XYZ file of C-alpha atoms in Angstrom:
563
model
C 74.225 -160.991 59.667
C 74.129 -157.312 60.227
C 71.238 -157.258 57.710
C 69.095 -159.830 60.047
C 69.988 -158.146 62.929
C 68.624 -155.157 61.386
C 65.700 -156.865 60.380
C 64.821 -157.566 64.155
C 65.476 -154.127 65.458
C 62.699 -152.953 62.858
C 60.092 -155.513 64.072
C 60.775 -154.650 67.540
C 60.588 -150.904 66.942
C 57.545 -151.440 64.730
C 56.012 -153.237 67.846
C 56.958 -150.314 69.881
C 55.714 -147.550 67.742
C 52.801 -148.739 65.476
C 50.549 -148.110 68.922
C 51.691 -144.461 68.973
C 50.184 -144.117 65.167
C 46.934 -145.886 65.935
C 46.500 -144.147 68.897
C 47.039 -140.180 67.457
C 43.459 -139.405 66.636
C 42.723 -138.665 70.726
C 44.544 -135.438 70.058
C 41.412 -134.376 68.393
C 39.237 -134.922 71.484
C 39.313 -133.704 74.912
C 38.988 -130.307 76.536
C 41.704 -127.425 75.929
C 43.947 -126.144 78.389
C 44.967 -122.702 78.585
C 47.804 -123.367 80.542
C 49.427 -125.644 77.819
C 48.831 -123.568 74.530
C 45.643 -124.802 74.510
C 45.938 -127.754 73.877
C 43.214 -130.819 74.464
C 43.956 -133.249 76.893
C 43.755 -135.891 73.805
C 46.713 -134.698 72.725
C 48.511 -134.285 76.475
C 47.803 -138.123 77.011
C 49.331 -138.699 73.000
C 52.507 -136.732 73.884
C 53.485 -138.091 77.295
C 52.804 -141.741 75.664
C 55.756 -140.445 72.565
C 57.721 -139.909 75.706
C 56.973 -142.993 77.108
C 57.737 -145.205 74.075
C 60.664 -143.375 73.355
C 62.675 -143.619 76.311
C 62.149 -147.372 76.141
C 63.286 -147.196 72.775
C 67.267 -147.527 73.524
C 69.836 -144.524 73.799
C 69.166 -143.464 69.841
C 65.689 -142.551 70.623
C 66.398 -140.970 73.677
C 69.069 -138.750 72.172
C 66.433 -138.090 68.973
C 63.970 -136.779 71.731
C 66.031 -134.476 73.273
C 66.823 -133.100 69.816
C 63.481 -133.207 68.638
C 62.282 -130.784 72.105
C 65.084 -128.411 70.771
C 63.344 -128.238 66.979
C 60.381 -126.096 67.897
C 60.546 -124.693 64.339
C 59.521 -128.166 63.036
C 57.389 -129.313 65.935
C 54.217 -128.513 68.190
C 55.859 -126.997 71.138
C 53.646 -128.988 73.567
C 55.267 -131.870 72.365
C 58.986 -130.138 72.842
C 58.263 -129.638 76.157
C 57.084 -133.385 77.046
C 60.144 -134.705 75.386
C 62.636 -131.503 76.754
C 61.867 -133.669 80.362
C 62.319 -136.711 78.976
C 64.694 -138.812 81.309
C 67.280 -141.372 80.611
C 66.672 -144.782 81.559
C 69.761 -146.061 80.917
C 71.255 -149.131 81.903
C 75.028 -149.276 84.003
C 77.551 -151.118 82.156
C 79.635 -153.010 84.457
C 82.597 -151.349 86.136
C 85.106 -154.145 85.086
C 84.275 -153.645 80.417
C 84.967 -149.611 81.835
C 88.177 -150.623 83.609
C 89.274 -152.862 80.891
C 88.001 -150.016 78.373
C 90.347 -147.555 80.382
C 93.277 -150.070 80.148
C 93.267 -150.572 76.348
C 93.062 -146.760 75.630
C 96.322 -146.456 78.172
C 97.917 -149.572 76.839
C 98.734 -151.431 79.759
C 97.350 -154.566 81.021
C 96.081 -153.101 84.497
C 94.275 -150.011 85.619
C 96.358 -150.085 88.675
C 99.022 -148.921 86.460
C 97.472 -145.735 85.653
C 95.454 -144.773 88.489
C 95.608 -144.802 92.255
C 91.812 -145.492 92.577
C 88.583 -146.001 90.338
C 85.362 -145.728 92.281
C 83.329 -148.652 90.203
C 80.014 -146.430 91.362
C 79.267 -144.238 87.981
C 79.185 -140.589 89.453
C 76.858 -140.308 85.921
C 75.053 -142.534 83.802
C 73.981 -141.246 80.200
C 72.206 -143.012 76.831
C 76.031 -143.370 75.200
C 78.403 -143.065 78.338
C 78.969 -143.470 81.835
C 81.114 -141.601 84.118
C 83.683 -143.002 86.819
C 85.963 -141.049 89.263
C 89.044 -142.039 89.309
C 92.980 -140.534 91.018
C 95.514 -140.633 88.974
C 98.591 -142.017 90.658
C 101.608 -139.934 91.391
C 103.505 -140.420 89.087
C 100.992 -139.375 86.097
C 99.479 -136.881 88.362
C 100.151 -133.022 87.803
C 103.979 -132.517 88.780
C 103.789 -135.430 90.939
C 100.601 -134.220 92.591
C 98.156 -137.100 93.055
C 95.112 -135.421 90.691
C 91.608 -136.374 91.149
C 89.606 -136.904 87.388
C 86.480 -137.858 86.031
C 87.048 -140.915 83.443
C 84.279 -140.930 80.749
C 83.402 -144.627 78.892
C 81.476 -145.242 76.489
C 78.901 -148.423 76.624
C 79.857 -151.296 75.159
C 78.330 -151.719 71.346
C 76.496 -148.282 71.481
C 78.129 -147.300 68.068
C 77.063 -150.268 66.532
C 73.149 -149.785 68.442
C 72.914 -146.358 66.973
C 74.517 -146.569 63.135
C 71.959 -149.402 63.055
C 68.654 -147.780 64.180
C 69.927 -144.085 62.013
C 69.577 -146.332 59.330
C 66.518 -147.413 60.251
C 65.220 -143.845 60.837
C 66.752 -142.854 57.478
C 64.141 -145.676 55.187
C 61.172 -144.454 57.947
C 62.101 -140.656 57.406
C 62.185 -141.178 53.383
C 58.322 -142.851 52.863
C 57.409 -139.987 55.747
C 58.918 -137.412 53.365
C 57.158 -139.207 50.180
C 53.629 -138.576 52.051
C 51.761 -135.307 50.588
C 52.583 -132.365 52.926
C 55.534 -133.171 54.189
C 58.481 -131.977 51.782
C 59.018 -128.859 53.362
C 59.868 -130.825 56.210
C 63.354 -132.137 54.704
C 63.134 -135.635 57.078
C 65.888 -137.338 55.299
C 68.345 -134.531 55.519
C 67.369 -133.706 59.273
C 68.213 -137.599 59.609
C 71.708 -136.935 58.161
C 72.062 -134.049 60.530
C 70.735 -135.836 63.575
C 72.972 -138.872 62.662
C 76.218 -136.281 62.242
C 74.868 -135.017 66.038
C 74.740 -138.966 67.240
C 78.488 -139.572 65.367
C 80.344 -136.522 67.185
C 78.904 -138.172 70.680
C 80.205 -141.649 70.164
C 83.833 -139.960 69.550
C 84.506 -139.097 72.920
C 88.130 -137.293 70.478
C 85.607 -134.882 69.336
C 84.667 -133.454 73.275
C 88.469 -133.855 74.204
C 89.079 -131.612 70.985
C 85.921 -128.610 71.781
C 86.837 -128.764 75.596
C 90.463 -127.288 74.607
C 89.106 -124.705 72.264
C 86.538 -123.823 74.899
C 89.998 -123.244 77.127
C 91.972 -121.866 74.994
C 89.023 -118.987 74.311
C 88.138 -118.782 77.639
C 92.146 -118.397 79.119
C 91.694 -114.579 79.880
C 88.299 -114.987 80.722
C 87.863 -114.662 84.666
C 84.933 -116.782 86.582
C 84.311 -119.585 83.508
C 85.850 -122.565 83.630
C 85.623 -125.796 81.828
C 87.345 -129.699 81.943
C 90.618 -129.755 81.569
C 92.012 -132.850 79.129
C 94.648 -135.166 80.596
C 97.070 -136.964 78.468
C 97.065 -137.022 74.745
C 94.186 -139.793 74.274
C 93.390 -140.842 71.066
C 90.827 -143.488 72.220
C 87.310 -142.524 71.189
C 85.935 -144.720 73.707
C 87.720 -143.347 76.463
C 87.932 -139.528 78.038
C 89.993 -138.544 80.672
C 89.503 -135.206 82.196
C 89.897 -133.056 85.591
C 87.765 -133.670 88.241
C 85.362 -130.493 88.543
C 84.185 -130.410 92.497
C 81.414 -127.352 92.574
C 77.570 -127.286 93.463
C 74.783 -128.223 90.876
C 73.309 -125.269 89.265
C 70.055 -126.495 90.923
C 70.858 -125.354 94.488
C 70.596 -122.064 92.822
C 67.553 -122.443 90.651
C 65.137 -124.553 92.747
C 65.279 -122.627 95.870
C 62.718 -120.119 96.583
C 64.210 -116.640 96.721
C 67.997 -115.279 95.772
C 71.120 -115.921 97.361
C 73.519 -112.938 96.918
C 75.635 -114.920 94.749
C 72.509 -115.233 91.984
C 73.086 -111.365 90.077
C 76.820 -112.141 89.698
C 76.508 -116.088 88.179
C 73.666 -114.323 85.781
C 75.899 -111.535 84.749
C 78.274 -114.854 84.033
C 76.750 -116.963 82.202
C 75.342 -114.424 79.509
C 78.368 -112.873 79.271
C 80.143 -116.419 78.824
C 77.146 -117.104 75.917
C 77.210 -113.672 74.158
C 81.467 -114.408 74.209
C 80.578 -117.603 71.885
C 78.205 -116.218 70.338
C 79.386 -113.062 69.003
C 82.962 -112.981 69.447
C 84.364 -116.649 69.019
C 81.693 -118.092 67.207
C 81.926 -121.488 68.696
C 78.947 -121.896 71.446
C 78.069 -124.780 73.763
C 75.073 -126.054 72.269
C 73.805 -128.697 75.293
C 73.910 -125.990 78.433
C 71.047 -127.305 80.122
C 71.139 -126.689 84.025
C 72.549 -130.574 84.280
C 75.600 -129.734 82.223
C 76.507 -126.318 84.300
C 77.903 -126.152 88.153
C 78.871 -123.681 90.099
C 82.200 -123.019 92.259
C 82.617 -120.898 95.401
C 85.948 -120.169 96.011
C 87.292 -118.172 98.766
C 89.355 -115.036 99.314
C 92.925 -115.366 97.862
C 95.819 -113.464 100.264
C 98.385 -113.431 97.318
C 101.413 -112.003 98.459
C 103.524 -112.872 101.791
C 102.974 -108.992 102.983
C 99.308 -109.842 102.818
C 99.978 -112.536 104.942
C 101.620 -111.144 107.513
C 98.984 -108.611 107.720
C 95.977 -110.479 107.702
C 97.944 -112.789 110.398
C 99.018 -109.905 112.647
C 95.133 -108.737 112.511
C 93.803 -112.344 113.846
C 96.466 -112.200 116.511
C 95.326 -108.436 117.391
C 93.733 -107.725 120.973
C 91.181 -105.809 119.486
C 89.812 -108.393 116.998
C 90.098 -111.153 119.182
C 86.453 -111.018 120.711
C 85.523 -110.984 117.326
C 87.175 -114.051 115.586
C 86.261 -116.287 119.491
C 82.326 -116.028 118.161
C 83.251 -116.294 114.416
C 84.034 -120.603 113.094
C 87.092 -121.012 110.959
C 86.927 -120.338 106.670
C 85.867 -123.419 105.130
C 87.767 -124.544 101.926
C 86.119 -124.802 98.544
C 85.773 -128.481 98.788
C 83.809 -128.339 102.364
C 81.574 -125.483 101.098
C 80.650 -127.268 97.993
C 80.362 -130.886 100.240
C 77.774 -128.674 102.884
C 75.954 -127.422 100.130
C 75.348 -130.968 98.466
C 74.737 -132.222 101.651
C 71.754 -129.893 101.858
C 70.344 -131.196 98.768
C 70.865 -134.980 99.598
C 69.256 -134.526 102.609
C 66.338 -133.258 101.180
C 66.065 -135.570 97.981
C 66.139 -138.588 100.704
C 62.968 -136.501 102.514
C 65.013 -135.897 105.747
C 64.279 -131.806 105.251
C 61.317 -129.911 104.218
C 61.958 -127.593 100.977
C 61.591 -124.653 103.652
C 64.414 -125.908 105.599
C 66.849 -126.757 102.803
C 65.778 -123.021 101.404
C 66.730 -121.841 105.107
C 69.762 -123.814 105.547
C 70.961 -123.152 101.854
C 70.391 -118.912 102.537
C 71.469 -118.627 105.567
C 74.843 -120.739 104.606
C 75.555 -119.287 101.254
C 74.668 -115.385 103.152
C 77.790 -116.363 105.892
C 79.824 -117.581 102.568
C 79.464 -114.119 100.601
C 80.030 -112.011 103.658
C 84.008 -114.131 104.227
C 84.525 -112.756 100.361
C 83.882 -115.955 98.567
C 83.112 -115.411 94.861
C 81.297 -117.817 92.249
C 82.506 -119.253 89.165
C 80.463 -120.934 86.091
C 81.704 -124.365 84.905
C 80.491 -125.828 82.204
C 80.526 -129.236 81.304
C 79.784 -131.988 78.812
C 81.078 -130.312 74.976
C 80.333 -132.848 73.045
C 77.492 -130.921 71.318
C 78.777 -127.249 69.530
C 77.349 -124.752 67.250
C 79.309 -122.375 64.877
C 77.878 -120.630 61.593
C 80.067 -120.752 58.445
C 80.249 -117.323 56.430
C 77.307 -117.612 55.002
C 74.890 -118.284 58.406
C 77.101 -115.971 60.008
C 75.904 -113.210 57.270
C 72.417 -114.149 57.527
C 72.687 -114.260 61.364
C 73.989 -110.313 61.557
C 71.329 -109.340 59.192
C 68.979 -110.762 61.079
C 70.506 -109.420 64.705
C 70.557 -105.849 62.792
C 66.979 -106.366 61.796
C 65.849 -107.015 65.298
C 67.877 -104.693 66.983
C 66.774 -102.003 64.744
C 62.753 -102.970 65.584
C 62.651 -103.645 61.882
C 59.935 -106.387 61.587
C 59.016 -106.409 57.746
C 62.863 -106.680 57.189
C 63.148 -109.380 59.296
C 60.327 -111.392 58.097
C 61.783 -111.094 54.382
C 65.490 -112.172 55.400
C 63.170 -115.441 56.935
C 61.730 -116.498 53.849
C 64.441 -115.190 51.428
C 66.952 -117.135 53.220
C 65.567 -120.208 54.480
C 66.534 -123.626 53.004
C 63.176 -123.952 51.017
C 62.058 -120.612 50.157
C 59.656 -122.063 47.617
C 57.548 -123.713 49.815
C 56.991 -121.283 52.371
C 53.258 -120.647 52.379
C 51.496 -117.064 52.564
C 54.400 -115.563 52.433
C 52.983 -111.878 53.506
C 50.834 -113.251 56.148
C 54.036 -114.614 57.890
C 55.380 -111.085 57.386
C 52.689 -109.196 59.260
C 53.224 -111.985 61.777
C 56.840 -111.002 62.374
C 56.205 -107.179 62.333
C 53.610 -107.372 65.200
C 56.455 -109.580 67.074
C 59.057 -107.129 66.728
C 56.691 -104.257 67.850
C 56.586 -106.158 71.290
C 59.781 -106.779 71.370
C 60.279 -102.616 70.899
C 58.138 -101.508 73.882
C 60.397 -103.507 76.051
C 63.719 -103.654 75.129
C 64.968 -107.301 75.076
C 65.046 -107.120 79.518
C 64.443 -110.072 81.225
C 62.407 -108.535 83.418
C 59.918 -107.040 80.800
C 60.202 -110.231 77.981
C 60.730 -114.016 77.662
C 62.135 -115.499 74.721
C 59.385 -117.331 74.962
C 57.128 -114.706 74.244
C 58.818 -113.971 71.572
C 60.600 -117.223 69.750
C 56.796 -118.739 70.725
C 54.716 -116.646 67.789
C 58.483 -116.667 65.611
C 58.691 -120.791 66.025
C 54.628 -120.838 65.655
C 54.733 -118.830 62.398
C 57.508 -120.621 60.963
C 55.714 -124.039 61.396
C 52.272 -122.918 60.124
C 54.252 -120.490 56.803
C 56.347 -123.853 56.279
C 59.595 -121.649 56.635
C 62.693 -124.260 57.041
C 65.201 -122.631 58.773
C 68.961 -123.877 58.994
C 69.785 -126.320 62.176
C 72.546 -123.829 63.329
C 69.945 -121.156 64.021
C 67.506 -123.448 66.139
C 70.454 -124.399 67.983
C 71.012 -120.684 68.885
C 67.864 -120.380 69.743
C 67.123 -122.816 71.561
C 70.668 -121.962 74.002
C 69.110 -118.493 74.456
C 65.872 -120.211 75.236
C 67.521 -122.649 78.189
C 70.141 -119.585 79.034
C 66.814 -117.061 79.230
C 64.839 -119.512 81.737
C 68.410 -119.691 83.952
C 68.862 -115.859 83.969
C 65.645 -114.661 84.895
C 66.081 -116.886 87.954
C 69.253 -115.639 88.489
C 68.590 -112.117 88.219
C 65.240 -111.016 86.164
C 66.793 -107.470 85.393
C 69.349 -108.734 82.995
C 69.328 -106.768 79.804
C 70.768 -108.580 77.123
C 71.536 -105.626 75.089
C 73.624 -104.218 77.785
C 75.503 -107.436 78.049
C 76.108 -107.933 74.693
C 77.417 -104.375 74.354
C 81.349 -105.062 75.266
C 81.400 -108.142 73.005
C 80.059 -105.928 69.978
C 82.717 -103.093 70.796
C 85.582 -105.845 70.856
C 84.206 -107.368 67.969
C 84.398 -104.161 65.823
C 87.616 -103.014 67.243
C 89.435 -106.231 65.974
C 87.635 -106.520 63.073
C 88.523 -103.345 61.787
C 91.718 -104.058 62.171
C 91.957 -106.265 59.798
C 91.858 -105.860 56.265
C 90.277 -108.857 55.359
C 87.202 -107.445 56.104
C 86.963 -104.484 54.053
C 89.193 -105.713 51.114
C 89.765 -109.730 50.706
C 86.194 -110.903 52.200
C 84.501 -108.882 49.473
C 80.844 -106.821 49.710
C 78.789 -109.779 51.864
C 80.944 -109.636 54.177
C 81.542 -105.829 54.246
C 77.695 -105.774 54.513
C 77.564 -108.144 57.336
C 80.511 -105.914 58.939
C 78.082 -102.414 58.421
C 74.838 -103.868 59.573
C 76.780 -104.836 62.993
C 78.066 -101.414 63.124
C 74.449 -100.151 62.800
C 73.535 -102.576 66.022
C 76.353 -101.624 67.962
C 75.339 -97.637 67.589
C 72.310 -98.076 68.615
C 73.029 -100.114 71.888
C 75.659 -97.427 72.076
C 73.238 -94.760 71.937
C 70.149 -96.304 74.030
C 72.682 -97.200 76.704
C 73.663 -93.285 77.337
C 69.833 -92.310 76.986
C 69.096 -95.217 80.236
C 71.850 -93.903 81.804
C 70.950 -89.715 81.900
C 67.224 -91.095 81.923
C 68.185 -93.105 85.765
C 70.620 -90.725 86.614
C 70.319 -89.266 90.151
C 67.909 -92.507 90.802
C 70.644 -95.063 91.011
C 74.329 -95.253 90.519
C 74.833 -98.557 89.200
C 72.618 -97.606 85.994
C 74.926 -94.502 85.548
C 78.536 -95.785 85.959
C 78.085 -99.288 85.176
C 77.510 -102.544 87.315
């Protein structure tokens, strides 16, 4: 039966794509664009109609487009961005499979046994899950606290949807691999590795299990939080986690001009990424702007002498004019429901964009001057990224390469190390490529304000494709996070310098890792290499951060002492 059944999901996804393949020679024709690599607008029409087809193509193809936009290495960047926008349209299962869903996982033959409400609205709607907000009742809530907490389903028969069309992809990808050409391009095994992505997102076990390591590194980590995990779960259908009330990163990023909260949530959020990145080696690989929020949270009076103080001076004489023209301190909760409020308003078309970028200023201005401070939260960790020894090795090597404006170095490490080394093609022309990268990359600096990553993973990801060099998934993955974390931080604050950032992660790093003996003795000479050529990166931040600092000294504090 399952054979048949796979048998009709062919034909209907041979109905849906063959037009797509008659259809590609218009990216021959048309007029170039300069504002879209150059592209004609042939091949425009071709890629929004991929987009098209795929999103109709069921929650497997919508999932393989958003990975696909993330694989610039393999594919036309053009295309990457058409299917980076691509939209679910995904269907809502019906509240009562989630509630019976939720029941199973808990064991008990009601909901009502569990929970003291379950809004049947989704506040979310993805291509393998749906999200419902629920209260737990009191007595499963936090020390007998009634707990707000998002409740995460999957839709019904996804698993069996998506293990059917990945082995669908899987015949397609191995006559596409047979054609002459396309070796280097490794379908079938990028098929296994897309299907291993797909797997991890149907077992909801495997974002319970990330979300705690993500806590358990972040625990001393001030102003980054993520979903806490409620009751040991073992469901993979079912997630139950804490309720995160905060603003969408978009009230930040699509309003004209800066609030005076945008520097610190910035400073923030690369920290948070460099902290994954070089020190845990565990890193949030979907952080698009949908999967991040922000929290404002206001000043915290700790101690009862505090109180009494800060009482005594609202019951003073001489600060009573003061507090009669001034309105009360909003909670968290009614600063975050204001703020959304904004933005509703002006999705429905009740407000201009000038008056939500008004309202939204002037609001979050009054909230910074009462002492309220931001916090990142990041959501959805289904998807990770670490490097085992070996990437890791390769990954310092290349970092020290960079770091150290070493472009012929870095172009060799490319090719040498790549997953098909003997297909690259021209391999000295891709060479020269990298060295006149790295030569830009020199005159500024690696800050935001003076170079996008796109400026320079574009000619990196361009070279790659044309020089057929293959490089592992874990470093697109990277890349592509400091591609989506770039775009948030220049709108945040465009003088970020990565370097700088990364500078107290590197000095942590080496401290603890020359404690330990492992590293110089057990882990043998790759490792002990890896270990030196990190050392050589951290000197030289070292170094060019004193030189910034006499160069702007006199000119402005916070470049001398520190932010």
């Amino acid at each position: 039966m399952e054979l048949v059944l796979t048998a009709i999901r062919s034909g209907e996804l041979l109905i849906r794509f063959v037009p797509l393949m008659v259809s590609y020679p218009v990216v021959w024709f048309g007029k170039r664009d300069p504002n879209r690599g150059y592209e004609r607008s042939g091949a425009l029409w071709w890629y929004r109609l991929v987009c098209q087809q795929m999103s109709g193509a069921g929650p497997t193809f919508v999932k393989l487009s958003q990975w696909a936009a993330s694989r610039t290495d393999l594919f036309n960047m053009q295309l990457c961005l058409e299917l980076g926008l691509l939209h679910d349209r995904n269907k809502v299962h019906s509240a009562a499979y989630s509630k019976n869903a939720v029941a199973r996982a808990f064991g008990v033959k009601s909901i009502d046994q569990v929970f003291e409400s379950f809004d049947e609205q989704p506040l979310g709607v993805g291509a393998v899950a749906q999200v419902h907000r629920a209260r737990f009742s009191k007595e499963l809530g936090d020390g007998g606290v009634v707990q707000d907490v998002a409740v995460k389903v999957l839709h019904p028969g996804v698993e069996r949807k998506i293990r059917r069309d990945l082995r669908i992809m899987q015949w397609g990808a191995h006559i596409v691999g047979a054609l002459p050409g396309m070796r280097w391009l490794s379908l079938p095994e990028e098929v296994a590795i897309f299907g291993a992505m797909m797997e991890s997102q149907v077992d909801l076990c495997n974002e319970k299990r990330n979300s705690e390591m993500f806590l358990a590194n972040f625990a001393t980590r001030r102003g980054i939080q993520f979903p806490r995990m409620y009751l040991p779960l073992q469901a993979k259908d079912v997630l139950v986690e804490s309720y995160c009330d905060g603003i969408p990163l978009r009230a930040f990023l699509d309003t004209d001009g800066h609030t005076p909260f945008d520097r610190e949530l910035g400073a923030k959020g690369l920290d948070a990424f460099l902290h994954m990145l070089i020190y845990d080696n565990f890193v949030h690989a979907d952080l698009h702007p949908g999967n991040i929020m922000v929290k404002l949270s206001p000043p915290y009076i700790g101690s009862q002498l505090d109180r009494f103080v800060e009482d005594f001076y609202d019951m003073s004489p001489f600060n009573r004019a003061v507090r009669q023209n001034e309105s009360p301190l909003p909670t968290a909760t009614e600063a975050h429901r204001h703020i959304r409020g904004i933005l509703d308003e002006h999705d429905a078309g009740t407000i201009t964009a000038q008056d939500k970028k008004g309202q939204i200023h002037e609001y979050m201005d009054r909230l910074y001057r009462k002492g309220f401070t931001p916090s990142l939260i990041f959501l959805d960790c289904g998807l990770t990224t670490s490097l085992d020894d070996f990437n890791r090795h390769n990954f310092i090597d290349l970092f020290a390469a960079v770091c150290t404006f070493d472009g012929r170095k870095a172009g060799e490490l490319m090719i040498d190390r790549c997953l098909s080394p003997e297909l690259v093609e021209s391999p000295d022309v891709f060479i020269l490529r990298m060295q006149d990268v790295i030569l830009k990359v020199r005159t500024v600096s690696f800050q935001l304000s003076k170079l996008t990553f796109s400026e320079v993973f574009g000619p990196v990801l361009s070279a790659v494709r044309t020089h057929h060099v293959k490089l592992a998934p874990e470093f697109i993955n990277i890349i592509m996070a400091m591609f989506i974390l770039e775009g948030i931080g220049r709108r945040l604050d465009p003088d970020s310098d990565i370097l700088r950032a990364a500078l107290p992660m590197l000095r942590k790093w080496l401290k603890d890792d020359a404690r330990s003996e492992l590293t110089w003795q057990q882990r043998g000479r790759a490792s002990r290499g890896a270990s030196f050529n990190l050392l050589k990166v951290w000197l030289y931040i070292e170094v060019r951060e004193y030189l910034d600092r006499i160069r702007y000294w006199g000119h402005d504090d916070r470049e001398f002492f520190g932010p």
